[in-house]
Amino acid sequence: MKYSIGLLRGDGIGPEIVDSAVRVLRAVGEKFGHEFVFTPYLIGGAAIDACGQPLPKETVDGCLASDSVLLGAVGGPKWDHLPGNLRPEKALLGIREAMGLFTNLRPAKLYPALKAECPLREDIVEKGFDIMIVRELTGGIYFGERGYREGRYGEEAYDTERYSRMEIERIVRVAFETARKRRKKLTSIDKANVLETSRLWRKIFHEIAAEYPDVEATDMLVDNAAMQLVRNPAQFDVIVTSNMFGDILSDEASQITGSIGMLESASLSDCKRGLYEPIHGSAPDIAGQGKANPIATILSAAMMLLYAFDLKDEAGAIVAAVEKALADGLRTADIARGGAAVSTDEMTDAIVQRL
Ligand code: IPM
Ligand code: MG
């Protein structure tokens, strides 16, 4: 089969890690007889430098016309002074919105080979964890009304959290369907003791829970959830939460897997096409030095094969190769804890060899 994949390399370590994932995809294509056709498009700071705007129209059109899209990361100090609507990050929100990617799946699991990298107590590590965070991605405070104005005490700024029933229903349904295919436990995370949006979220969550009697559905306040994630992560199976809470909790969940450099994600719409991206950022401090961990992006490519193209064996081959490379002791700097570290390219080579 032939698949067209849009590449959004972006900024910082984005180009290095996307190129690693492309090498892995090419190797998988050769092994299993598929042709992946890659087309790069500009996004983020790279697009600002080239054409003065973070998300050019050609990028949006190209992504919409592709079978799927792989993204590295956007942003960096060079563009931090720009106004909010011209920042690289705005492009990421823009492409998520343009592609209708309201679901963001962020799995966080502890690989046996990385147990020593987990910062938690030994008895917690022994129990392990395997969590799927279902993050709402095109609503909430990220997309609500915002601005600057003159307030009672002078200059003030505001952002608004807003969720409609439709937006909550569709993400909650995705989460229940996801839980059904896993250990059938779903935790909805909100701040219903303070926020009106959370109270609507919680009400709808329980309405829909009635349609899924086979799934154990509970809710939890976000401050408690942040604590429970490090106290007893094994209690979670699937988590569903709003855009901003999902952003924050997924970084926390990533660190207990050993490194934020390990976590892949899939951003999905109603149709199969999607955008696949590591959850980490552009890490400008290590860009261009060959230090970046490519695993999160390589695993994002595996998620693409699984979700966008239904290529289960191919996706499984990538995951197995990553696990083997880790089990064989290969470590990029972020997971080497001061020990011997391999470069981005060496890690990629090791994974390609083990396919
Ligand atoms: C993420 C990132 C983005 C987000 C930023 C770069 C806009 O942190 O994908 O988690 O907040 O969604
Ligand atoms: Mg984030």
mmCIF file of C-alpha atoms and ligand atoms in Angstrom:
data_model
loop_
_atom_site.group_PDB
_atom_site.id
_atom_site.type_symbol
_atom_site.label_atom_id
_atom_site.label_comp_id
_atom_site.label_asym_id
_atom_site.label_seq_id
_atom_site.Cartn_x
_atom_site.Cartn_y
_atom_site.Cartn_z
ATOM 1 C CA MET A 1 0.000 0.000 0.000
ATOM 2 C CA LYS A 2 0.967 3.610 -0.540
ATOM 3 C CA TYR A 3 0.427 6.270 2.123
ATOM 4 C CA SER A 4 1.054 10.014 1.984
ATOM 5 C CA ILE A 5 2.419 11.514 5.184
ATOM 6 C CA GLY A 6 2.754 15.240 5.823
ATOM 7 C CA LEU A 7 5.839 16.132 7.859
ATOM 8 C CA LEU A 8 5.773 19.112 10.218
ATOM 9 C CA ARG A 9 9.345 19.205 11.492
ATOM 10 C CA GLY A 10 8.977 22.540 13.263
ATOM 11 C CA ASP A 11 11.635 23.986 15.546
ATOM 12 C CA GLY A 12 14.370 23.064 18.002
ATOM 13 C CA ILE A 13 14.845 19.298 18.126
ATOM 14 C CA GLY A 14 11.753 18.861 15.890
ATOM 15 C CA PRO A 15 13.703 18.267 12.647
ATOM 16 C CA GLU A 16 16.072 15.705 14.238
ATOM 17 C CA ILE A 17 13.378 13.597 15.847
ATOM 18 C CA VAL A 18 11.065 13.694 12.828
ATOM 19 C CA ASP A 19 13.934 12.552 10.621
ATOM 20 C CA SER A 20 14.558 9.663 13.026
ATOM 21 C CA ALA A 21 10.924 8.607 12.801
ATOM 22 C CA VAL A 22 11.044 8.880 8.995
ATOM 23 C CA ARG A 23 14.029 6.514 8.908
ATOM 24 C CA VAL A 24 12.148 4.031 11.058
ATOM 25 C CA LEU A 25 9.027 4.320 8.863
ATOM 26 C CA ARG A 26 11.117 3.789 5.704
ATOM 27 C CA ALA A 27 12.630 0.653 7.227
ATOM 28 C CA VAL A 28 9.173 -0.617 8.195
ATOM 29 C CA GLY A 29 7.930 0.128 4.668
ATOM 30 C CA GLU A 30 10.751 -1.928 3.167
ATOM 31 C CA LYS A 31 10.206 -4.796 5.529
ATOM 32 C CA PHE A 32 6.432 -5.000 5.109
ATOM 33 C CA GLY A 33 6.121 -3.791 1.524
ATOM 34 C CA HIS A 34 4.515 -0.370 1.959
ATOM 35 C CA GLU A 35 5.406 2.903 0.356
ATOM 36 C CA PHE A 36 5.361 5.977 2.553
ATOM 37 C CA VAL A 37 5.536 9.239 0.629
ATOM 38 C CA PHE A 38 6.689 12.125 2.825
ATOM 39 C CA THR A 39 5.959 15.784 2.094
ATOM 40 C CA PRO A 40 7.407 18.445 4.413
ATOM 41 C CA TYR A 41 5.432 21.569 5.318
ATOM 42 C CA LEU A 42 6.505 24.610 7.303
ATOM 43 C CA ILE A 43 5.122 25.232 10.773
ATOM 44 C CA GLY A 44 5.989 27.289 13.861
ATOM 45 C CA GLY A 45 9.114 29.397 14.090
ATOM 46 C CA ALA A 46 10.511 27.874 10.900
ATOM 47 C CA ALA A 47 7.429 29.129 9.044
ATOM 48 C CA ILE A 48 7.646 32.548 10.701
ATOM 49 C CA ASP A 49 11.250 32.863 9.507
ATOM 50 C CA ALA A 50 10.424 31.707 5.991
ATOM 51 C CA CYS A 51 7.159 33.543 5.346
ATOM 52 C CA GLY A 52 6.231 35.679 8.335
ATOM 53 C CA GLN A 53 3.443 33.515 9.726
ATOM 54 C CA PRO A 54 3.425 30.409 11.932
ATOM 55 C CA LEU A 55 0.823 28.403 9.996
ATOM 56 C CA PRO A 56 0.865 29.106 6.232
ATOM 57 C CA LYS A 57 -2.184 28.140 4.202
ATOM 58 C CA GLU A 58 -0.132 25.623 2.154
ATOM 59 C CA THR A 59 0.626 23.780 5.390
ATOM 60 C CA VAL A 60 -3.031 23.487 6.353
ATOM 61 C CA ASP A 61 -4.063 22.452 2.827
ATOM 62 C CA GLY A 62 -1.187 19.956 2.609
ATOM 63 C CA CYS A 63 -2.033 18.357 5.945
ATOM 64 C CA LEU A 64 -5.715 18.100 5.050
ATOM 65 C CA ALA A 65 -4.782 16.392 1.788
ATOM 66 C CA SER A 66 -2.362 13.894 3.422
ATOM 67 C CA ASP A 67 -3.329 10.447 4.671
ATOM 68 C CA SER A 68 -1.730 11.375 7.976
ATOM 69 C CA VAL A 69 0.632 13.912 9.558
ATOM 70 C CA LEU A 70 3.723 13.574 11.741
ATOM 71 C CA LEU A 71 4.789 16.568 13.816
ATOM 72 C CA GLY A 72 7.997 17.281 15.738
ATOM 73 C CA ALA A 73 7.677 20.327 17.978
ATOM 74 C CA VAL A 74 7.315 24.084 17.709
ATOM 75 C CA GLY A 75 8.602 27.134 19.558
ATOM 76 C CA GLY A 76 11.783 28.591 20.952
ATOM 77 C CA PRO A 77 13.244 31.704 22.583
ATOM 78 C CA LYS A 78 13.792 33.321 19.194
ATOM 79 C CA TRP A 79 10.034 33.806 18.780
ATOM 80 C CA ASP A 80 9.013 34.355 22.419
ATOM 81 C CA HIS A 81 8.714 38.112 22.010
ATOM 82 C CA LEU A 82 5.994 37.817 19.340
ATOM 83 C CA PRO A 83 2.356 38.603 20.197
ATOM 84 C CA GLY A 84 0.229 35.551 21.096
ATOM 85 C CA ASN A 85 -1.449 35.136 17.713
ATOM 86 C CA LEU A 86 1.887 35.137 15.865
ATOM 87 C CA ARG A 87 3.739 32.740 18.167
ATOM 88 C CA PRO A 88 4.824 29.289 16.921
ATOM 89 C CA GLU A 89 2.515 27.617 19.484
ATOM 90 C CA LYS A 90 -0.446 29.300 17.798
ATOM 91 C CA ALA A 91 0.292 27.188 14.722
ATOM 92 C CA LEU A 92 -0.033 24.005 16.726
ATOM 93 C CA LEU A 93 -3.436 25.077 18.031
ATOM 94 C CA GLY A 94 -4.350 26.205 14.509
ATOM 95 C CA ILE A 95 -3.521 22.913 12.823
ATOM 96 C CA ARG A 96 -5.312 20.943 15.569
ATOM 97 C CA GLU A 97 -8.394 23.088 15.019
ATOM 98 C CA ALA A 98 -8.198 23.030 11.206
ATOM 99 C CA MET A 99 -7.967 19.230 11.185
ATOM 100 C CA GLY A 100 -10.747 18.886 13.792
ATOM 101 C CA LEU A 101 -8.451 16.932 16.133
ATOM 102 C CA PHE A 102 -10.566 17.002 19.279
ATOM 103 C CA THR A 103 -9.099 13.802 20.750
ATOM 104 C CA ASN A 104 -5.549 13.532 22.009
ATOM 105 C CA LEU A 105 -4.472 10.072 23.153
ATOM 106 C CA ARG A 106 -1.397 10.145 25.397
ATOM 107 C CA PRO A 107 -0.360 6.741 26.678
ATOM 108 C CA ALA A 108 2.000 6.656 29.659
ATOM 109 C CA LYS A 109 3.388 3.310 30.671
ATOM 110 C CA LEU A 110 6.409 2.125 32.531
ATOM 111 C CA TYR A 111 8.722 0.028 30.343
ATOM 112 C CA PRO A 112 10.315 -2.756 32.406
ATOM 113 C CA ALA A 113 13.740 -1.693 31.093
ATOM 114 C CA LEU A 114 13.219 1.837 32.417
ATOM 115 C CA LYS A 115 12.104 0.984 35.945
ATOM 116 C CA ALA A 116 15.334 2.385 37.352
ATOM 117 C CA GLU A 117 14.593 5.719 35.652
ATOM 118 C CA CYS A 118 11.235 6.127 37.405
ATOM 119 C CA PRO A 119 11.592 8.704 40.192
ATOM 120 C CA LEU A 120 8.970 7.022 42.405
ATOM 121 C CA ARG A 121 9.468 4.768 45.451
ATOM 122 C CA GLU A 122 10.413 1.171 44.785
ATOM 123 C CA ASP A 123 7.120 -0.387 45.933
ATOM 124 C CA ILE A 124 5.201 1.923 43.560
ATOM 125 C CA VAL A 125 7.547 1.132 40.678
ATOM 126 C CA GLU A 126 7.147 -2.597 41.328
ATOM 127 C CA LYS A 127 3.397 -2.336 40.706
ATOM 128 C CA GLY A 128 4.043 -0.593 37.375
ATOM 129 C CA PHE A 129 1.414 1.426 35.524
ATOM 130 C CA ASP A 130 -0.147 1.680 32.099
ATOM 131 C CA ILE A 131 -2.306 4.765 31.680
ATOM 132 C CA MET A 132 -4.094 6.216 28.658
ATOM 133 C CA ILE A 133 -4.789 9.929 28.981
ATOM 134 C CA VAL A 134 -7.615 11.072 26.716
ATOM 135 C CA ARG A 135 -7.167 14.827 26.466
ATOM 136 C CA GLU A 136 -9.760 17.114 24.862
ATOM 137 C CA LEU A 137 -7.759 19.064 22.292
ATOM 138 C CA THR A 138 -9.801 21.715 20.484
ATOM 139 C CA GLY A 139 -11.777 23.384 23.259
ATOM 140 C CA GLY A 140 -11.559 24.841 26.733
ATOM 141 C CA ILE A 141 -9.336 27.702 27.803
ATOM 142 C CA TYR A 142 -6.932 27.118 24.887
ATOM 143 C CA PHE A 143 -9.624 28.251 22.470
ATOM 144 C CA GLY A 144 -11.820 30.490 24.627
ATOM 145 C CA GLU A 145 -12.133 34.216 24.400
ATOM 146 C CA ARG A 146 -9.044 36.043 25.598
ATOM 147 C CA GLY A 147 -7.611 39.498 25.619
ATOM 148 C CA TYR A 148 -6.182 42.515 27.332
ATOM 149 C CA ARG A 149 -8.205 45.375 28.715
ATOM 150 C CA GLU A 150 -8.141 48.247 31.165
ATOM 151 C CA GLY A 151 -9.590 46.963 34.393
ATOM 152 C CA ARG A 152 -10.383 48.542 37.737
ATOM 153 C CA TYR A 153 -6.721 48.322 38.757
ATOM 154 C CA GLY A 154 -5.228 49.153 35.368
ATOM 155 C CA GLU A 155 -3.951 46.707 32.763
ATOM 156 C CA GLU A 156 -5.409 43.198 32.989
ATOM 157 C CA ALA A 157 -5.551 40.051 30.875
ATOM 158 C CA TYR A 158 -8.130 37.279 30.724
ATOM 159 C CA ASP A 159 -8.652 33.816 29.216
ATOM 160 C CA THR A 160 -11.951 31.976 29.275
ATOM 161 C CA GLU A 161 -12.686 28.303 29.814
ATOM 162 C CA ARG A 162 -15.719 27.265 27.790
ATOM 163 C CA TYR A 163 -17.116 23.842 26.918
ATOM 164 C CA SER A 164 -20.304 22.929 25.112
ATOM 165 C CA ARG A 165 -22.303 19.761 25.708
ATOM 166 C CA MET A 166 -21.358 18.544 22.221
ATOM 167 C CA GLU A 167 -17.628 18.934 22.888
ATOM 168 C CA ILE A 168 -17.833 17.131 26.220
ATOM 169 C CA GLU A 169 -20.057 14.337 24.948
ATOM 170 C CA ARG A 170 -17.838 13.427 22.023
ATOM 171 C CA ILE A 171 -14.592 13.265 24.011
ATOM 172 C CA VAL A 172 -16.225 11.363 26.872
ATOM 173 C CA ARG A 173 -17.579 8.807 24.393
ATOM 174 C CA VAL A 174 -14.112 8.323 22.910
ATOM 175 C CA ALA A 175 -12.807 7.739 26.423
ATOM 176 C CA PHE A 176 -15.478 5.141 27.259
ATOM 177 C CA GLU A 177 -14.822 3.311 23.977
ATOM 178 C CA THR A 178 -11.091 3.399 24.773
ATOM 179 C CA ALA A 179 -11.670 2.057 28.288
ATOM 180 C CA ARG A 180 -13.833 -0.733 26.894
ATOM 181 C CA LYS A 181 -10.856 -1.985 24.876
ATOM 182 C CA ARG A 182 -8.554 -1.848 27.906
ATOM 183 C CA ARG A 183 -9.085 -2.623 31.608
ATOM 184 C CA LYS A 184 -12.562 -0.995 31.670
ATOM 185 C CA LYS A 185 -11.765 1.702 34.221
ATOM 186 C CA LEU A 186 -12.319 5.364 33.398
ATOM 187 C CA THR A 187 -11.504 8.360 35.595
ATOM 188 C CA SER A 188 -12.797 11.781 34.579
ATOM 189 C CA ILE A 189 -10.673 14.588 35.972
ATOM 190 C CA ASP A 190 -12.108 18.038 36.619
ATOM 191 C CA LYS A 191 -12.316 20.901 39.075
ATOM 192 C CA ALA A 192 -16.042 20.675 39.734
ATOM 193 C CA ASN A 193 -15.722 22.179 43.209
ATOM 194 C CA VAL A 194 -14.825 25.510 41.547
ATOM 195 C CA LEU A 195 -15.472 25.585 37.794
ATOM 196 C CA GLU A 196 -18.854 25.694 36.063
ATOM 197 C CA THR A 197 -17.371 24.006 32.965
ATOM 198 C CA SER A 198 -16.254 21.139 35.199
ATOM 199 C CA ARG A 199 -19.727 20.772 36.689
ATOM 200 C CA LEU A 200 -21.212 20.449 33.207
ATOM 201 C CA TRP A 201 -18.405 18.052 32.292
ATOM 202 C CA ARG A 202 -19.066 15.886 35.360
ATOM 203 C CA LYS A 203 -22.839 15.807 34.767
ATOM 204 C CA ILE A 204 -22.427 14.718 31.152
ATOM 205 C CA PHE A 205 -19.739 12.190 32.107
ATOM 206 C CA HIS A 206 -22.178 10.418 34.434
ATOM 207 C CA GLU A 207 -25.030 10.576 31.911
ATOM 208 C CA ILE A 208 -22.864 8.810 29.350
ATOM 209 C CA ALA A 209 -21.497 6.409 31.966
ATOM 210 C CA ALA A 210 -25.007 4.943 32.158
ATOM 211 C CA GLU A 211 -24.569 3.754 28.556
ATOM 212 C CA TYR A 212 -21.399 1.881 29.533
ATOM 213 C CA PRO A 213 -22.345 -0.245 32.565
ATOM 214 C CA ASP A 214 -19.364 -2.514 31.855
ATOM 215 C CA VAL A 215 -16.910 0.345 32.494
ATOM 216 C CA GLU A 216 -16.149 1.460 36.051
ATOM 217 C CA ALA A 217 -16.546 5.249 35.900
ATOM 218 C CA THR A 218 -15.303 7.604 38.598
ATOM 219 C CA ASP A 219 -14.471 11.259 38.788
ATOM 220 C CA MET A 220 -11.626 12.971 40.573
ATOM 221 C CA LEU A 221 -10.619 16.549 41.244
ATOM 222 C CA VAL A 222 -7.535 17.607 39.333
ATOM 223 C CA ASP A 223 -5.464 18.578 42.389
ATOM 224 C CA ASN A 224 -6.104 15.172 43.910
ATOM 225 C CA ALA A 225 -5.341 13.520 40.538
ATOM 226 C CA ALA A 226 -1.967 15.267 40.356
ATOM 227 C CA MET A 227 -1.188 13.797 43.759
ATOM 228 C CA GLN A 228 -2.610 10.331 43.010
ATOM 229 C CA LEU A 229 -0.488 10.083 39.853
ATOM 230 C CA VAL A 230 2.671 10.001 41.939
ATOM 231 C CA ARG A 231 1.173 8.255 44.971
ATOM 232 C CA ASN A 232 -0.433 5.309 43.191
ATOM 233 C CA PRO A 233 -0.356 5.511 39.371
ATOM 234 C CA ALA A 234 -1.413 1.848 39.084
ATOM 235 C CA GLN A 235 -4.968 2.844 40.083
ATOM 236 C CA PHE A 236 -5.501 4.527 36.688
ATOM 237 C CA ASP A 237 -6.451 2.876 33.419
ATOM 238 C CA VAL A 238 -8.031 5.528 31.166
ATOM 239 C CA ILE A 239 -8.214 9.190 32.170
ATOM 240 C CA VAL A 240 -10.428 11.715 30.364
ATOM 241 C CA THR A 241 -9.949 15.400 30.936
ATOM 242 C CA SER A 242 -10.044 18.900 29.505
ATOM 243 C CA ASN A 243 -7.460 20.484 27.251
ATOM 244 C CA MET A 244 -5.423 22.279 29.907
ATOM 245 C CA PHE A 245 -5.664 19.658 32.658
ATOM 246 C CA GLY A 246 -4.629 17.060 30.065
ATOM 247 C CA ASP A 247 -1.632 19.146 29.057
ATOM 248 C CA ILE A 248 -0.428 19.413 32.635
ATOM 249 C CA LEU A 249 -1.193 15.879 33.799
ATOM 250 C CA SER A 250 0.423 14.291 30.731
ATOM 251 C CA ASP A 251 3.741 15.995 31.482
ATOM 252 C CA GLU A 252 3.503 14.711 35.035
ATOM 253 C CA ALA A 253 2.646 11.206 33.811
ATOM 254 C CA SER A 254 5.555 11.289 31.381
ATOM 255 C CA GLN A 255 8.111 11.971 34.056
ATOM 256 C CA ILE A 256 7.139 8.880 36.042
ATOM 257 C CA THR A 257 7.810 6.781 32.925
ATOM 258 C CA GLY A 258 11.413 7.946 33.173
ATOM 259 C CA SER A 259 11.482 10.850 30.737
ATOM 260 C CA ILE A 260 9.235 13.160 28.803
ATOM 261 C CA GLY A 261 11.296 12.026 25.808
ATOM 262 C CA MET A 262 9.412 8.725 25.850
ATOM 263 C CA LEU A 263 5.784 9.784 25.376
ATOM 264 C CA GLU A 264 4.023 9.574 22.040
ATOM 265 C CA SER A 265 0.588 10.887 21.193
ATOM 266 C CA ALA A 266 -2.148 10.668 18.597
ATOM 267 C CA SER A 267 -4.417 13.604 17.830
ATOM 268 C CA LEU A 268 -7.572 12.356 16.169
ATOM 269 C CA SER A 269 -10.755 13.616 14.572
ATOM 270 C CA ASP A 270 -13.891 11.741 13.577
ATOM 271 C CA CYS A 271 -12.181 10.287 10.537
ATOM 272 C CA LYS A 272 -9.082 8.168 10.434
ATOM 273 C CA ARG A 273 -6.578 10.784 9.402
ATOM 274 C CA GLY A 274 -4.811 12.267 12.376
ATOM 275 C CA LEU A 275 -1.745 14.076 13.554
ATOM 276 C CA TYR A 276 0.906 12.240 15.507
ATOM 277 C CA GLU A 277 3.333 14.045 17.779
ATOM 278 C CA PRO A 278 5.552 13.516 20.810
ATOM 279 C CA ILE A 279 4.100 15.207 23.899
ATOM 280 C CA HIS A 280 7.354 17.032 24.605
ATOM 281 C CA GLY A 281 8.390 20.410 23.243
ATOM 282 C CA SER A 282 11.155 21.691 21.010
ATOM 283 C CA ALA A 283 13.915 21.631 23.690
ATOM 284 C CA PRO A 284 15.861 24.532 22.138
ATOM 285 C CA ASP A 285 18.654 24.090 24.711
ATOM 286 C CA ILE A 286 19.748 20.790 23.135
ATOM 287 C CA ALA A 287 18.673 21.383 19.515
ATOM 288 C CA GLY A 288 21.174 20.392 16.851
ATOM 289 C CA GLN A 289 23.445 18.567 19.281
ATOM 290 C CA GLY A 290 22.267 15.028 18.581
ATOM 291 C CA LYS A 291 21.176 14.628 22.203
ATOM 292 C CA ALA A 292 17.411 14.403 21.744
ATOM 293 C CA ASN A 293 15.582 11.192 22.540
ATOM 294 C CA PRO A 294 13.796 10.192 19.300
ATOM 295 C CA ILE A 295 11.658 7.504 20.961
ATOM 296 C CA ALA A 296 8.552 9.632 21.601
ATOM 297 C CA THR A 297 8.400 10.541 17.905
ATOM 298 C CA ILE A 298 9.214 7.018 16.737
ATOM 299 C CA LEU A 299 6.419 5.682 18.950
ATOM 300 C CA SER A 300 4.133 8.401 17.571
ATOM 301 C CA ALA A 301 4.861 6.994 14.111
ATOM 302 C CA ALA A 302 3.881 3.558 15.453
ATOM 303 C CA MET A 303 0.594 5.033 16.679
ATOM 304 C CA MET A 304 0.060 6.446 13.180
ATOM 305 C CA LEU A 305 0.472 3.019 11.617
ATOM 306 C CA LEU A 306 -2.010 1.582 14.084
ATOM 307 C CA TYR A 307 -4.682 4.281 14.175
ATOM 308 C CA ALA A 308 -4.490 5.909 10.745
ATOM 309 C CA PHE A 309 -3.553 2.933 8.574
ATOM 310 C CA ASP A 310 -4.690 -0.099 10.610
ATOM 311 C CA LEU A 311 -1.208 -1.634 10.278
ATOM 312 C CA LYS A 312 -1.102 -3.587 13.544
ATOM 313 C CA ASP A 313 1.890 -5.808 12.847
ATOM 314 C CA GLU A 314 3.940 -2.906 11.553
ATOM 315 C CA ALA A 315 3.110 -0.760 14.595
ATOM 316 C CA GLY A 316 3.884 -3.689 16.880
ATOM 317 C CA ALA A 317 7.248 -4.183 15.172
ATOM 318 C CA ILE A 318 8.263 -0.602 15.998
ATOM 319 C CA VAL A 319 7.200 -0.893 19.628
ATOM 320 C CA ALA A 320 9.048 -4.212 19.970
ATOM 321 C CA ALA A 321 12.203 -2.719 18.410
ATOM 322 C CA VAL A 322 12.085 0.211 20.848
ATOM 323 C CA GLU A 323 11.615 -2.155 23.782
ATOM 324 C CA LYS A 324 14.526 -4.271 22.588
ATOM 325 C CA ALA A 325 16.819 -1.273 22.216
ATOM 326 C CA LEU A 326 15.941 -0.199 25.766
ATOM 327 C CA ALA A 327 16.360 -3.716 27.126
ATOM 328 C CA ASP A 328 19.777 -3.867 25.444
ATOM 329 C CA GLY A 329 20.760 -0.852 27.522
ATOM 330 C CA LEU A 330 20.714 1.878 24.899
ATOM 331 C CA ARG A 331 20.041 5.223 26.519
ATOM 332 C CA THR A 332 19.877 8.771 25.246
ATOM 333 C CA ALA A 333 21.058 11.408 27.724
ATOM 334 C CA ASP A 334 17.600 12.030 29.235
ATOM 335 C CA ILE A 335 17.322 8.401 30.405
ATOM 336 C CA ALA A 336 21.027 7.696 31.026
ATOM 337 C CA ARG A 337 21.179 9.343 34.467
ATOM 338 C CA GLY A 338 24.722 10.501 33.875
ATOM 339 C CA GLY A 339 25.823 7.113 32.483
ATOM 340 C CA ALA A 340 26.941 6.418 28.923
ATOM 341 C CA ALA A 341 24.518 7.995 26.467
ATOM 342 C CA VAL A 342 24.003 7.375 22.759
ATOM 343 C CA SER A 343 23.121 10.089 20.259
ATOM 344 C CA THR A 344 19.793 10.600 18.520
ATOM 345 C CA ASP A 345 21.177 8.885 15.413
ATOM 346 C CA GLU A 346 22.683 5.980 17.333
ATOM 347 C CA MET A 347 19.387 5.330 19.115
ATOM 348 C CA THR A 348 17.573 5.496 15.771
ATOM 349 C CA ASP A 349 20.096 3.095 14.168
ATOM 350 C CA ALA A 350 19.669 0.695 17.070
ATOM 351 C CA ILE A 351 15.884 0.716 16.671
ATOM 352 C CA VAL A 352 16.077 0.270 12.876
ATOM 353 C CA GLN A 353 18.467 -2.678 13.329
ATOM 354 C CA ARG A 354 16.080 -4.370 15.752
ATOM 355 C CA LEU A 355 13.016 -4.085 13.490
HETATM 356 C C1 IPM B 1 1.577 19.890 24.180
HETATM 357 C C2 IPM B 1 2.245 21.229 24.216
HETATM 358 C C3 IPM B 1 1.348 22.249 23.541
HETATM 359 C C4 IPM B 1 0.039 22.263 24.289
HETATM 360 C C5 IPM B 1 1.935 23.663 23.443
HETATM 361 C C6 IPM B 1 3.280 23.688 22.758
HETATM 362 C C7 IPM B 1 0.989 24.632 22.773
HETATM 363 O O1 IPM B 1 2.560 21.582 25.521
HETATM 364 O O2 IPM B 1 1.275 19.391 23.088
HETATM 365 O O3 IPM B 1 1.368 19.318 25.254
HETATM 366 O O4 IPM B 1 -0.079 22.920 25.335
HETATM 367 O O5 IPM B 1 -0.905 21.607 23.833
HETATM 368 MG MG MG B 2 2.277 20.044 26.933
#
